[in-house]
């Protein structure tokens, strides 16, 4: 029974099997030029990413501008095109036959002008129940379209990031919602892949404060939680991981 599932396409399908999570998953399709145009017409902005990528590598962001031109962002580069076809040609050149996905783009909340998202870690407890054991915010480097720590993102306490956008009571209820999403995502993945014992859910909040599940990782990095001021969180994550045999 594999513990790790690398395909974001398969993991998205697993999430869609959960009635409560389905509406939190941005529409996702396999990359094709024709689908790019229709997704952009529907959503205005989309992310294009490798089906089995990590660390934010290969992630692109495409959008339609107000004047009808198209913009592609990749790393720190920005290119503008007069047609969707020209942009699709450029995307095809850089993905060179590898499998990529198109996902509805979420206009993420910002902290001091930089986009951020949240990493929610859920694990199987030693008594075989799912529990959310850690949460941390990730703030993109200036001008970047990905928040990943390995792409220059910075870690920050979730409360600090949320407090810029909501009051204390809403922040408390948002934390409970995020905990529930972690547990539901763990259950949804394990239902399809019974070897899965831990998940790291990337959750983006849009400007109406709706949470969206950007992706689920099945071998999430536990060490980011060492950055939290409370050391007991990382200790518990490690203890649970040892119980299901992760070194
Ligand atoms: N649909 C999306 N809307 C907004 N931001 C996104 C979207 N997809 C990816 N991102 C940004 O790119 C980062 C990396 O994408 P992700 O799907 O998590 O792949 P990876 O496996 O490389 O981490 C996310 O953490 C988020 O900051
Ligand atoms: Mg990710």
PDB file of C-alpha atoms and ligand atoms in Angstrom:
ATOM      1  CA  UNK A   1       0.000   0.000   0.000  1.00  0.00           C
ATOM      2  CA  UNK A   2       1.750   3.181  -1.110  1.00  0.00           C
ATOM      3  CA  UNK A   3       2.106   5.908   1.497  1.00  0.00           C
ATOM      4  CA  UNK A   4       2.846   8.521  -1.083  1.00  0.00           C
ATOM      5  CA  UNK A   5       0.785   9.631  -4.086  1.00  0.00           C
ATOM      6  CA  UNK A   6       2.608  12.044  -6.362  1.00  0.00           C
ATOM      7  CA  UNK A   7      -0.016  12.756  -9.054  1.00  0.00           C
ATOM      8  CA  UNK A   8      -1.954  15.938  -8.300  1.00  0.00           C
ATOM      9  CA  UNK A   9      -4.539  14.704 -10.796  1.00  0.00           C
ATOM     10  CA  UNK A  10      -5.196  11.523  -8.774  1.00  0.00           C
ATOM     11  CA  UNK A  11      -5.191  13.404  -5.471  1.00  0.00           C
ATOM     12  CA  UNK A  12      -7.680  15.937  -6.833  1.00  0.00           C
ATOM     13  CA  UNK A  13      -9.949  13.034  -7.819  1.00  0.00           C
ATOM     14  CA  UNK A  14      -9.664  11.657  -4.269  1.00  0.00           C
ATOM     15  CA  UNK A  15     -10.694  15.035  -2.806  1.00  0.00           C
ATOM     16  CA  UNK A  16     -13.638  15.232  -5.201  1.00  0.00           C
ATOM     17  CA  UNK A  17     -14.885  11.992  -3.624  1.00  0.00           C
ATOM     18  CA  UNK A  18     -15.641  13.954  -0.442  1.00  0.00           C
ATOM     19  CA  UNK A  19     -18.945  15.844  -0.483  1.00  0.00           C
ATOM     20  CA  UNK A  20     -17.708  18.415   2.032  1.00  0.00           C
ATOM     21  CA  UNK A  21     -14.405  19.092   0.243  1.00  0.00           C
ATOM     22  CA  UNK A  22     -15.580  19.059  -3.363  1.00  0.00           C
ATOM     23  CA  UNK A  23     -16.762  22.663  -3.320  1.00  0.00           C
ATOM     24  CA  UNK A  24     -13.375  23.813  -1.954  1.00  0.00           C
ATOM     25  CA  UNK A  25     -11.380  22.373  -4.871  1.00  0.00           C
ATOM     26  CA  UNK A  26     -10.694  24.832  -7.734  1.00  0.00           C
ATOM     27  CA  UNK A  27     -11.721  23.321 -11.070  1.00  0.00           C
ATOM     28  CA  UNK A  28      -8.789  21.330 -12.451  1.00  0.00           C
ATOM     29  CA  UNK A  29      -8.228  19.764 -15.908  1.00  0.00           C
ATOM     30  CA  UNK A  30      -5.284  18.282 -17.780  1.00  0.00           C
ATOM     31  CA  UNK A  31      -3.397  20.868 -19.820  1.00  0.00           C
ATOM     32  CA  UNK A  32      -4.425  21.308 -23.452  1.00  0.00           C
ATOM     33  CA  UNK A  33      -4.304  24.530 -25.480  1.00  0.00           C
ATOM     34  CA  UNK A  34      -8.050  24.539 -26.158  1.00  0.00           C
ATOM     35  CA  UNK A  35      -8.864  24.085 -22.479  1.00  0.00           C
ATOM     36  CA  UNK A  36      -6.602  26.981 -21.557  1.00  0.00           C
ATOM     37  CA  UNK A  37      -8.743  29.386 -23.562  1.00  0.00           C
ATOM     38  CA  UNK A  38     -12.046  28.219 -22.073  1.00  0.00           C
ATOM     39  CA  UNK A  39     -10.660  28.171 -18.500  1.00  0.00           C
ATOM     40  CA  UNK A  40      -9.349  31.722 -18.960  1.00  0.00           C
ATOM     41  CA  UNK A  41     -12.677  32.880 -20.338  1.00  0.00           C
ATOM     42  CA  UNK A  42     -14.421  31.434 -17.315  1.00  0.00           C
ATOM     43  CA  UNK A  43     -12.021  32.443 -14.546  1.00  0.00           C
ATOM     44  CA  UNK A  44      -9.837  35.256 -15.898  1.00  0.00           C
ATOM     45  CA  UNK A  45      -6.747  33.734 -14.260  1.00  0.00           C
ATOM     46  CA  UNK A  46      -5.441  30.163 -14.035  1.00  0.00           C
ATOM     47  CA  UNK A  47      -2.431  28.288 -12.693  1.00  0.00           C
ATOM     48  CA  UNK A  48      -0.621  25.796 -14.903  1.00  0.00           C
ATOM     49  CA  UNK A  49       1.518  23.289 -13.035  1.00  0.00           C
ATOM     50  CA  UNK A  50       3.287  19.958 -13.397  1.00  0.00           C
ATOM     51  CA  UNK A  51       1.062  17.020 -12.530  1.00  0.00           C
ATOM     52  CA  UNK A  52       3.758  15.632 -10.198  1.00  0.00           C
ATOM     53  CA  UNK A  53       5.722  18.747  -9.232  1.00  0.00           C
ATOM     54  CA  UNK A  54       7.040  19.864  -5.840  1.00  0.00           C
ATOM     55  CA  UNK A  55       8.507  22.994  -4.219  1.00  0.00           C
ATOM     56  CA  UNK A  56       6.642  25.304  -6.621  1.00  0.00           C
ATOM     57  CA  UNK A  57       8.873  24.237  -9.531  1.00  0.00           C
ATOM     58  CA  UNK A  58       7.433  24.715 -13.037  1.00  0.00           C
ATOM     59  CA  UNK A  59       4.355  26.569 -11.766  1.00  0.00           C
ATOM     60  CA  UNK A  60       2.984  29.231 -14.163  1.00  0.00           C
ATOM     61  CA  UNK A  61       0.164  31.757 -13.911  1.00  0.00           C
ATOM     62  CA  UNK A  62      -1.808  32.920 -16.970  1.00  0.00           C
ATOM     63  CA  UNK A  63      -4.418  35.665 -17.153  1.00  0.00           C
ATOM     64  CA  UNK A  64      -6.496  37.765 -19.509  1.00  0.00           C
ATOM     65  CA  UNK A  65      -5.812  41.478 -19.147  1.00  0.00           C
ATOM     66  CA  UNK A  66      -8.462  44.196 -19.310  1.00  0.00           C
ATOM     67  CA  UNK A  67      -7.329  45.231 -22.806  1.00  0.00           C
ATOM     68  CA  UNK A  68      -7.803  41.690 -24.171  1.00  0.00           C
ATOM     69  CA  UNK A  69      -4.126  40.753 -24.142  1.00  0.00           C
ATOM     70  CA  UNK A  70      -2.761  37.791 -22.216  1.00  0.00           C
ATOM     71  CA  UNK A  71      -0.102  37.641 -19.529  1.00  0.00           C
ATOM     72  CA  UNK A  72       2.068  34.734 -18.460  1.00  0.00           C
ATOM     73  CA  UNK A  73       4.078  34.747 -15.241  1.00  0.00           C
ATOM     74  CA  UNK A  74       6.728  32.190 -14.421  1.00  0.00           C
ATOM     75  CA  UNK A  75       9.300  32.543 -11.665  1.00  0.00           C
ATOM     76  CA  UNK A  76       9.866  36.290 -11.617  1.00  0.00           C
ATOM     77  CA  UNK A  77       9.366  36.710 -15.355  1.00  0.00           C
ATOM     78  CA  UNK A  78       6.305  38.285 -16.972  1.00  0.00           C
ATOM     79  CA  UNK A  79       5.446  38.092 -20.691  1.00  0.00           C
ATOM     80  CA  UNK A  80       2.520  39.660 -22.513  1.00  0.00           C
ATOM     81  CA  UNK A  81       0.889  38.188 -25.653  1.00  0.00           C
ATOM     82  CA  UNK A  82      -1.669  39.543 -28.084  1.00  0.00           C
ATOM     83  CA  UNK A  83      -3.431  36.181 -28.426  1.00  0.00           C
ATOM     84  CA  UNK A  84      -4.185  33.154 -26.293  1.00  0.00           C
ATOM     85  CA  UNK A  85      -2.717  30.948 -29.035  1.00  0.00           C
ATOM     86  CA  UNK A  86       0.663  32.694 -28.858  1.00  0.00           C
ATOM     87  CA  UNK A  87       0.721  32.283 -25.082  1.00  0.00           C
ATOM     88  CA  UNK A  88      -0.303  28.609 -25.360  1.00  0.00           C
ATOM     89  CA  UNK A  89       2.587  28.035 -27.813  1.00  0.00           C
ATOM     90  CA  UNK A  90       5.016  29.449 -25.279  1.00  0.00           C
ATOM     91  CA  UNK A  91       3.565  27.281 -22.503  1.00  0.00           C
ATOM     92  CA  UNK A  92       3.801  24.180 -24.704  1.00  0.00           C
ATOM     93  CA  UNK A  93       7.444  25.004 -25.432  1.00  0.00           C
ATOM     94  CA  UNK A  94       8.301  25.147 -21.758  1.00  0.00           C
ATOM     95  CA  UNK A  95       6.366  22.018 -20.736  1.00  0.00           C
ATOM     96  CA  UNK A  96       7.719  19.946 -23.670  1.00  0.00           C
ATOM     97  CA  UNK A  97       5.313  17.031 -23.576  1.00  0.00           C
ATOM     98  CA  UNK A  98       5.307  16.566 -19.807  1.00  0.00           C
ATOM     99  CA  UNK A  99       1.995  16.248 -17.989  1.00  0.00           C
ATOM    100  CA  UNK A 100       0.630  19.525 -16.708  1.00  0.00           C
ATOM    101  CA  UNK A 101      -2.628  20.627 -15.136  1.00  0.00           C
ATOM    102  CA  UNK A 102      -4.708  23.779 -15.520  1.00  0.00           C
ATOM    103  CA  UNK A 103      -6.355  24.939 -12.302  1.00  0.00           C
ATOM    104  CA  UNK A 104      -8.685  27.825 -11.630  1.00  0.00           C
ATOM    105  CA  UNK A 105      -6.544  30.570 -10.157  1.00  0.00           C
ATOM    106  CA  UNK A 106      -7.338  31.856  -6.692  1.00  0.00           C
ATOM    107  CA  UNK A 107      -6.612  35.529  -6.013  1.00  0.00           C
ATOM    108  CA  UNK A 108      -4.840  34.945  -2.726  1.00  0.00           C
ATOM    109  CA  UNK A 109      -4.916  37.291   0.233  1.00  0.00           C
ATOM    110  CA  UNK A 110      -1.806  39.371   0.752  1.00  0.00           C
ATOM    111  CA  UNK A 111       0.365  40.231   3.715  1.00  0.00           C
ATOM    112  CA  UNK A 112       2.435  43.410   3.240  1.00  0.00           C
ATOM    113  CA  UNK A 113       1.893  43.187  -0.518  1.00  0.00           C
ATOM    114  CA  UNK A 114       2.886  39.505  -0.845  1.00  0.00           C
ATOM    115  CA  UNK A 115       0.488  36.640  -1.477  1.00  0.00           C
ATOM    116  CA  UNK A 116       0.209  33.964   1.172  1.00  0.00           C
ATOM    117  CA  UNK A 117      -1.382  30.570   1.688  1.00  0.00           C
ATOM    118  CA  UNK A 118      -1.586  28.154   4.603  1.00  0.00           C
ATOM    119  CA  UNK A 119      -0.157  24.692   5.179  1.00  0.00           C
ATOM    120  CA  UNK A 120      -2.367  22.439   7.298  1.00  0.00           C
ATOM    121  CA  UNK A 121      -0.839  19.163   8.515  1.00  0.00           C
ATOM    122  CA  UNK A 122      -3.155  16.288   9.479  1.00  0.00           C
ATOM    123  CA  UNK A 123      -2.006  12.894  10.717  1.00  0.00           C
ATOM    124  CA  UNK A 124      -3.281   9.535  11.756  1.00  0.00           C
ATOM    125  CA  UNK A 125      -2.994   9.457  15.549  1.00  0.00           C
ATOM    126  CA  UNK A 126      -1.617   6.375  17.351  1.00  0.00           C
ATOM    127  CA  UNK A 127      -5.307   5.473  17.920  1.00  0.00           C
ATOM    128  CA  UNK A 128      -5.906   5.664  14.158  1.00  0.00           C
ATOM    129  CA  UNK A 129      -8.058   8.804  14.127  1.00  0.00           C
ATOM    130  CA  UNK A 130      -7.286  11.761  11.854  1.00  0.00           C
ATOM    131  CA  UNK A 131      -6.201  14.907  13.656  1.00  0.00           C
ATOM    132  CA  UNK A 132      -4.885  18.261  12.469  1.00  0.00           C
ATOM    133  CA  UNK A 133      -1.544  18.637  14.237  1.00  0.00           C
ATOM    134  CA  UNK A 134      -0.045  21.801  12.762  1.00  0.00           C
ATOM    135  CA  UNK A 135      -0.790  24.921  10.746  1.00  0.00           C
ATOM    136  CA  UNK A 136       1.575  27.524   9.410  1.00  0.00           C
ATOM    137  CA  UNK A 137       1.367  30.390   6.938  1.00  0.00           C
ATOM    138  CA  UNK A 138       3.617  30.772   3.903  1.00  0.00           C
ATOM    139  CA  UNK A 139       4.259  34.188   2.400  1.00  0.00           C
ATOM    140  CA  UNK A 140       5.627  34.431  -1.151  1.00  0.00           C
ATOM    141  CA  UNK A 141       8.857  36.262  -1.877  1.00  0.00           C
ATOM    142  CA  UNK A 142       8.245  39.707  -3.441  1.00  0.00           C
ATOM    143  CA  UNK A 143       6.866  39.419  -6.964  1.00  0.00           C
ATOM    144  CA  UNK A 144       6.598  35.621  -6.878  1.00  0.00           C
ATOM    145  CA  UNK A 145       3.507  33.593  -7.759  1.00  0.00           C
ATOM    146  CA  UNK A 146       4.303  30.648  -5.444  1.00  0.00           C
ATOM    147  CA  UNK A 147       4.569  30.646  -1.644  1.00  0.00           C
ATOM    148  CA  UNK A 148       6.750  27.535  -1.249  1.00  0.00           C
ATOM    149  CA  UNK A 149       9.524  27.713   1.327  1.00  0.00           C
ATOM    150  CA  UNK A 150      11.841  26.079  -1.235  1.00  0.00           C
ATOM    151  CA  UNK A 151      11.036  28.887  -3.696  1.00  0.00           C
ATOM    152  CA  UNK A 152      11.960  31.698  -1.340  1.00  0.00           C
ATOM    153  CA  UNK A 153       8.700  31.883   0.638  1.00  0.00           C
ATOM    154  CA  UNK A 154       8.731  32.841   4.311  1.00  0.00           C
ATOM    155  CA  UNK A 155       6.946  31.070   7.150  1.00  0.00           C
ATOM    156  CA  UNK A 156       4.656  33.027   9.469  1.00  0.00           C
ATOM    157  CA  UNK A 157       2.123  32.213  12.195  1.00  0.00           C
ATOM    158  CA  UNK A 158      -1.391  31.780  10.735  1.00  0.00           C
ATOM    159  CA  UNK A 159      -2.888  34.212  13.253  1.00  0.00           C
ATOM    160  CA  UNK A 160      -0.617  37.026  12.186  1.00  0.00           C
ATOM    161  CA  UNK A 161      -1.624  36.567   8.538  1.00  0.00           C
ATOM    162  CA  UNK A 162      -5.348  36.284   9.229  1.00  0.00           C
ATOM    163  CA  UNK A 163      -5.449  39.233  11.638  1.00  0.00           C
ATOM    164  CA  UNK A 164      -4.833  41.625   8.741  1.00  0.00           C
ATOM    165  CA  UNK A 165      -8.095  40.494   7.127  1.00  0.00           C
ATOM    166  CA  UNK A 166     -10.567  39.641   9.898  1.00  0.00           C
ATOM    167  CA  UNK A 167     -11.398  40.134  13.546  1.00  0.00           C
ATOM    168  CA  UNK A 168     -10.498  37.766  16.369  1.00  0.00           C
ATOM    169  CA  UNK A 169     -13.758  35.840  16.325  1.00  0.00           C
ATOM    170  CA  UNK A 170     -13.677  35.174  12.584  1.00  0.00           C
ATOM    171  CA  UNK A 171     -10.026  34.163  12.864  1.00  0.00           C
ATOM    172  CA  UNK A 172     -10.964  31.625  15.545  1.00  0.00           C
ATOM    173  CA  UNK A 173     -13.717  30.158  13.421  1.00  0.00           C
ATOM    174  CA  UNK A 174     -11.429  30.115  10.366  1.00  0.00           C
ATOM    175  CA  UNK A 175      -8.901  28.074  12.373  1.00  0.00           C
ATOM    176  CA  UNK A 176     -11.609  25.548  13.199  1.00  0.00           C
ATOM    177  CA  UNK A 177     -12.608  25.353   9.539  1.00  0.00           C
ATOM    178  CA  UNK A 178      -8.972  24.763   8.539  1.00  0.00           C
ATOM    179  CA  UNK A 179      -8.659  21.988  11.138  1.00  0.00           C
ATOM    180  CA  UNK A 180     -11.749  20.319   9.757  1.00  0.00           C
ATOM    181  CA  UNK A 181     -10.430  20.570   6.186  1.00  0.00           C
ATOM    182  CA  UNK A 182      -7.197  18.854   7.301  1.00  0.00           C
ATOM    183  CA  UNK A 183      -9.097  15.954   8.883  1.00  0.00           C
ATOM    184  CA  UNK A 184     -11.490  15.597   5.932  1.00  0.00           C
ATOM    185  CA  UNK A 185      -8.605  15.669   3.444  1.00  0.00           C
ATOM    186  CA  UNK A 186      -6.757  12.935   5.360  1.00  0.00           C
ATOM    187  CA  UNK A 187      -9.889  10.780   5.386  1.00  0.00           C
ATOM    188  CA  UNK A 188     -10.599  11.399   1.691  1.00  0.00           C
ATOM    189  CA  UNK A 189      -7.055  10.454   0.650  1.00  0.00           C
ATOM    190  CA  UNK A 190      -6.921   7.376   2.875  1.00  0.00           C
ATOM    191  CA  UNK A 191     -10.268   6.158   1.542  1.00  0.00           C
ATOM    192  CA  UNK A 192      -8.721   5.882  -1.945  1.00  0.00           C
ATOM    193  CA  UNK A 193      -5.142   5.174  -0.816  1.00  0.00           C
ATOM    194  CA  UNK A 194      -5.205   3.148   2.430  1.00  0.00           C
ATOM    195  CA  UNK A 195      -1.434   3.543   2.942  1.00  0.00           C
ATOM    196  CA  UNK A 196      -1.695   7.314   3.474  1.00  0.00           C
ATOM    197  CA  UNK A 197      -1.039   8.291   7.119  1.00  0.00           C
ATOM    198  CA  UNK A 198      -0.339  12.028   6.837  1.00  0.00           C
ATOM    199  CA  UNK A 199      -1.336  14.927   4.603  1.00  0.00           C
ATOM    200  CA  UNK A 200      -0.146  18.500   4.187  1.00  0.00           C
ATOM    201  CA  UNK A 201      -2.940  20.569   2.665  1.00  0.00           C
ATOM    202  CA  UNK A 202      -2.111  23.825   0.861  1.00  0.00           C
ATOM    203  CA  UNK A 203      -5.050  26.146   1.454  1.00  0.00           C
ATOM    204  CA  UNK A 204      -5.456  29.522  -0.207  1.00  0.00           C
ATOM    205  CA  UNK A 205      -7.963  32.129   0.961  1.00  0.00           C
ATOM    206  CA  UNK A 206      -9.552  34.403  -1.614  1.00  0.00           C
ATOM    207  CA  UNK A 207     -10.670  37.991  -1.096  1.00  0.00           C
ATOM    208  CA  UNK A 208     -14.103  36.910   0.137  1.00  0.00           C
ATOM    209  CA  UNK A 209     -12.236  34.809   2.764  1.00  0.00           C
ATOM    210  CA  UNK A 210     -13.342  31.524   1.229  1.00  0.00           C
ATOM    211  CA  UNK A 211     -10.752  28.755   1.683  1.00  0.00           C
ATOM    212  CA  UNK A 212      -9.672  26.765  -1.396  1.00  0.00           C
ATOM    213  CA  UNK A 213      -7.666  23.536  -1.452  1.00  0.00           C
ATOM    214  CA  UNK A 214      -4.755  24.195  -3.811  1.00  0.00           C
ATOM    215  CA  UNK A 215      -3.211  20.754  -3.358  1.00  0.00           C
ATOM    216  CA  UNK A 216      -2.652  17.928  -0.892  1.00  0.00           C
ATOM    217  CA  UNK A 217       0.796  16.487  -0.185  1.00  0.00           C
ATOM    218  CA  UNK A 218       1.134  12.935   1.101  1.00  0.00           C
ATOM    219  CA  UNK A 219       4.773  13.302   2.296  1.00  0.00           C
ATOM    220  CA  UNK A 220       4.609  16.789   3.809  1.00  0.00           C
ATOM    221  CA  UNK A 221       7.732  18.393   5.280  1.00  0.00           C
ATOM    222  CA  UNK A 222       7.392  18.264   9.085  1.00  0.00           C
ATOM    223  CA  UNK A 223      10.394  20.506   9.732  1.00  0.00           C
ATOM    224  CA  UNK A 224       8.626  23.754   8.835  1.00  0.00           C
ATOM    225  CA  UNK A 225       6.746  23.369  12.120  1.00  0.00           C
ATOM    226  CA  UNK A 226      10.003  23.753  14.033  1.00  0.00           C
ATOM    227  CA  UNK A 227       9.673  27.444  13.181  1.00  0.00           C
ATOM    228  CA  UNK A 228       6.616  27.838  15.401  1.00  0.00           C
ATOM    229  CA  UNK A 229       7.151  29.418  18.822  1.00  0.00           C
ATOM    230  CA  UNK A 230       5.479  26.455  20.584  1.00  0.00           C
ATOM    231  CA  UNK A 231       7.909  23.469  20.408  1.00  0.00           C
ATOM    232  CA  UNK A 232       5.234  20.983  21.545  1.00  0.00           C
ATOM    233  CA  UNK A 233       3.592  21.113  18.092  1.00  0.00           C
ATOM    234  CA  UNK A 234       6.659  19.811  16.245  1.00  0.00           C
ATOM    235  CA  UNK A 235       7.260  17.224  18.983  1.00  0.00           C
ATOM    236  CA  UNK A 236       3.770  15.805  18.589  1.00  0.00           C
ATOM    237  CA  UNK A 237       4.070  15.731  14.804  1.00  0.00           C
ATOM    238  CA  UNK A 238       7.263  13.685  15.145  1.00  0.00           C
ATOM    239  CA  UNK A 239       5.723  11.394  17.751  1.00  0.00           C
ATOM    240  CA  UNK A 240       2.730  10.584  15.552  1.00  0.00           C
ATOM    241  CA  UNK A 241       5.014  10.092  12.540  1.00  0.00           C
ATOM    242  CA  UNK A 242       7.136   7.591  14.476  1.00  0.00           C
ATOM    243  CA  UNK A 243       3.974   5.700  15.459  1.00  0.00           C
ATOM    244  CA  UNK A 244       3.125   5.040  11.810  1.00  0.00           C
ATOM    245  CA  UNK A 245       6.742   4.357  10.954  1.00  0.00           C
ATOM    246  CA  UNK A 246       7.999   7.497   9.221  1.00  0.00           C
ATOM    247  CA  UNK A 247      11.605   8.246  10.115  1.00  0.00           C
TER     248      UNK A 247
HETATM  249  N1  LIG B   1      -4.886  27.561  -8.347  1.00  0.00           N
HETATM  250  C1  LIG B   1      -4.032  28.345  -7.678  1.00  0.00           C
HETATM  251  N2  LIG B   1      -4.398  29.589  -7.285  1.00  0.00           N
HETATM  252  C2  LIG B   1      -3.545  30.386  -6.597  1.00  0.00           C
HETATM  253  N3  LIG B   1      -2.287  30.020  -6.261  1.00  0.00           N
HETATM  254  C3  LIG B   1      -1.852  28.798  -6.641  1.00  0.00           C
HETATM  255  C4  LIG B   1      -2.701  27.899  -7.360  1.00  0.00           C
HETATM  256  N4  LIG B   1      -2.001  26.764  -7.612  1.00  0.00           N
HETATM  257  C5  LIG B   1      -0.771  26.948  -7.078  1.00  0.00           C
HETATM  258  N5  LIG B   1      -0.671  28.167  -6.485  1.00  0.00           N
HETATM  259  C6  LIG B   1       0.517  28.722  -5.799  1.00  0.00           C
HETATM  260  O1  LIG B   1       1.646  27.968  -6.182  1.00  0.00           O
HETATM  261  C7  LIG B   1       2.158  27.216  -5.064  1.00  0.00           C
HETATM  262  C8  LIG B   1       2.655  25.868  -5.560  1.00  0.00           C
HETATM  263  O2  LIG B   1       1.595  25.122  -6.141  1.00  0.00           O
HETATM  264  P1  LIG B   1       1.229  23.664  -5.641  1.00  0.00           P
HETATM  265  O3  LIG B   1       0.018  23.234  -6.382  1.00  0.00           O
HETATM  266  O4  LIG B   1       1.142  23.643  -4.164  1.00  0.00           O
HETATM  267  O5  LIG B   1       2.456  22.770  -6.173  1.00  0.00           O
HETATM  268  P2  LIG B   1       3.827  22.286  -5.451  1.00  0.00           P
HETATM  269  O6  LIG B   1       3.694  20.801  -5.383  1.00  0.00           O
HETATM  270  O7  LIG B   1       4.922  22.709  -6.357  1.00  0.00           O
HETATM  271  O8  LIG B   1       3.871  22.892  -4.084  1.00  0.00           O
HETATM  272  C9  LIG B   1       0.993  27.169  -4.082  1.00  0.00           C
HETATM  273  O9  LIG B   1       1.434  26.997  -2.745  1.00  0.00           O
HETATM  274  C10 LIG B   1       0.360  28.537  -4.295  1.00  0.00           C
HETATM  275  O10 LIG B   1       1.121  29.544  -3.639  1.00  0.00           O
HETATM  276 MG1  LIG B   2       2.346  22.867  -2.629  1.00  0.00          MG
END
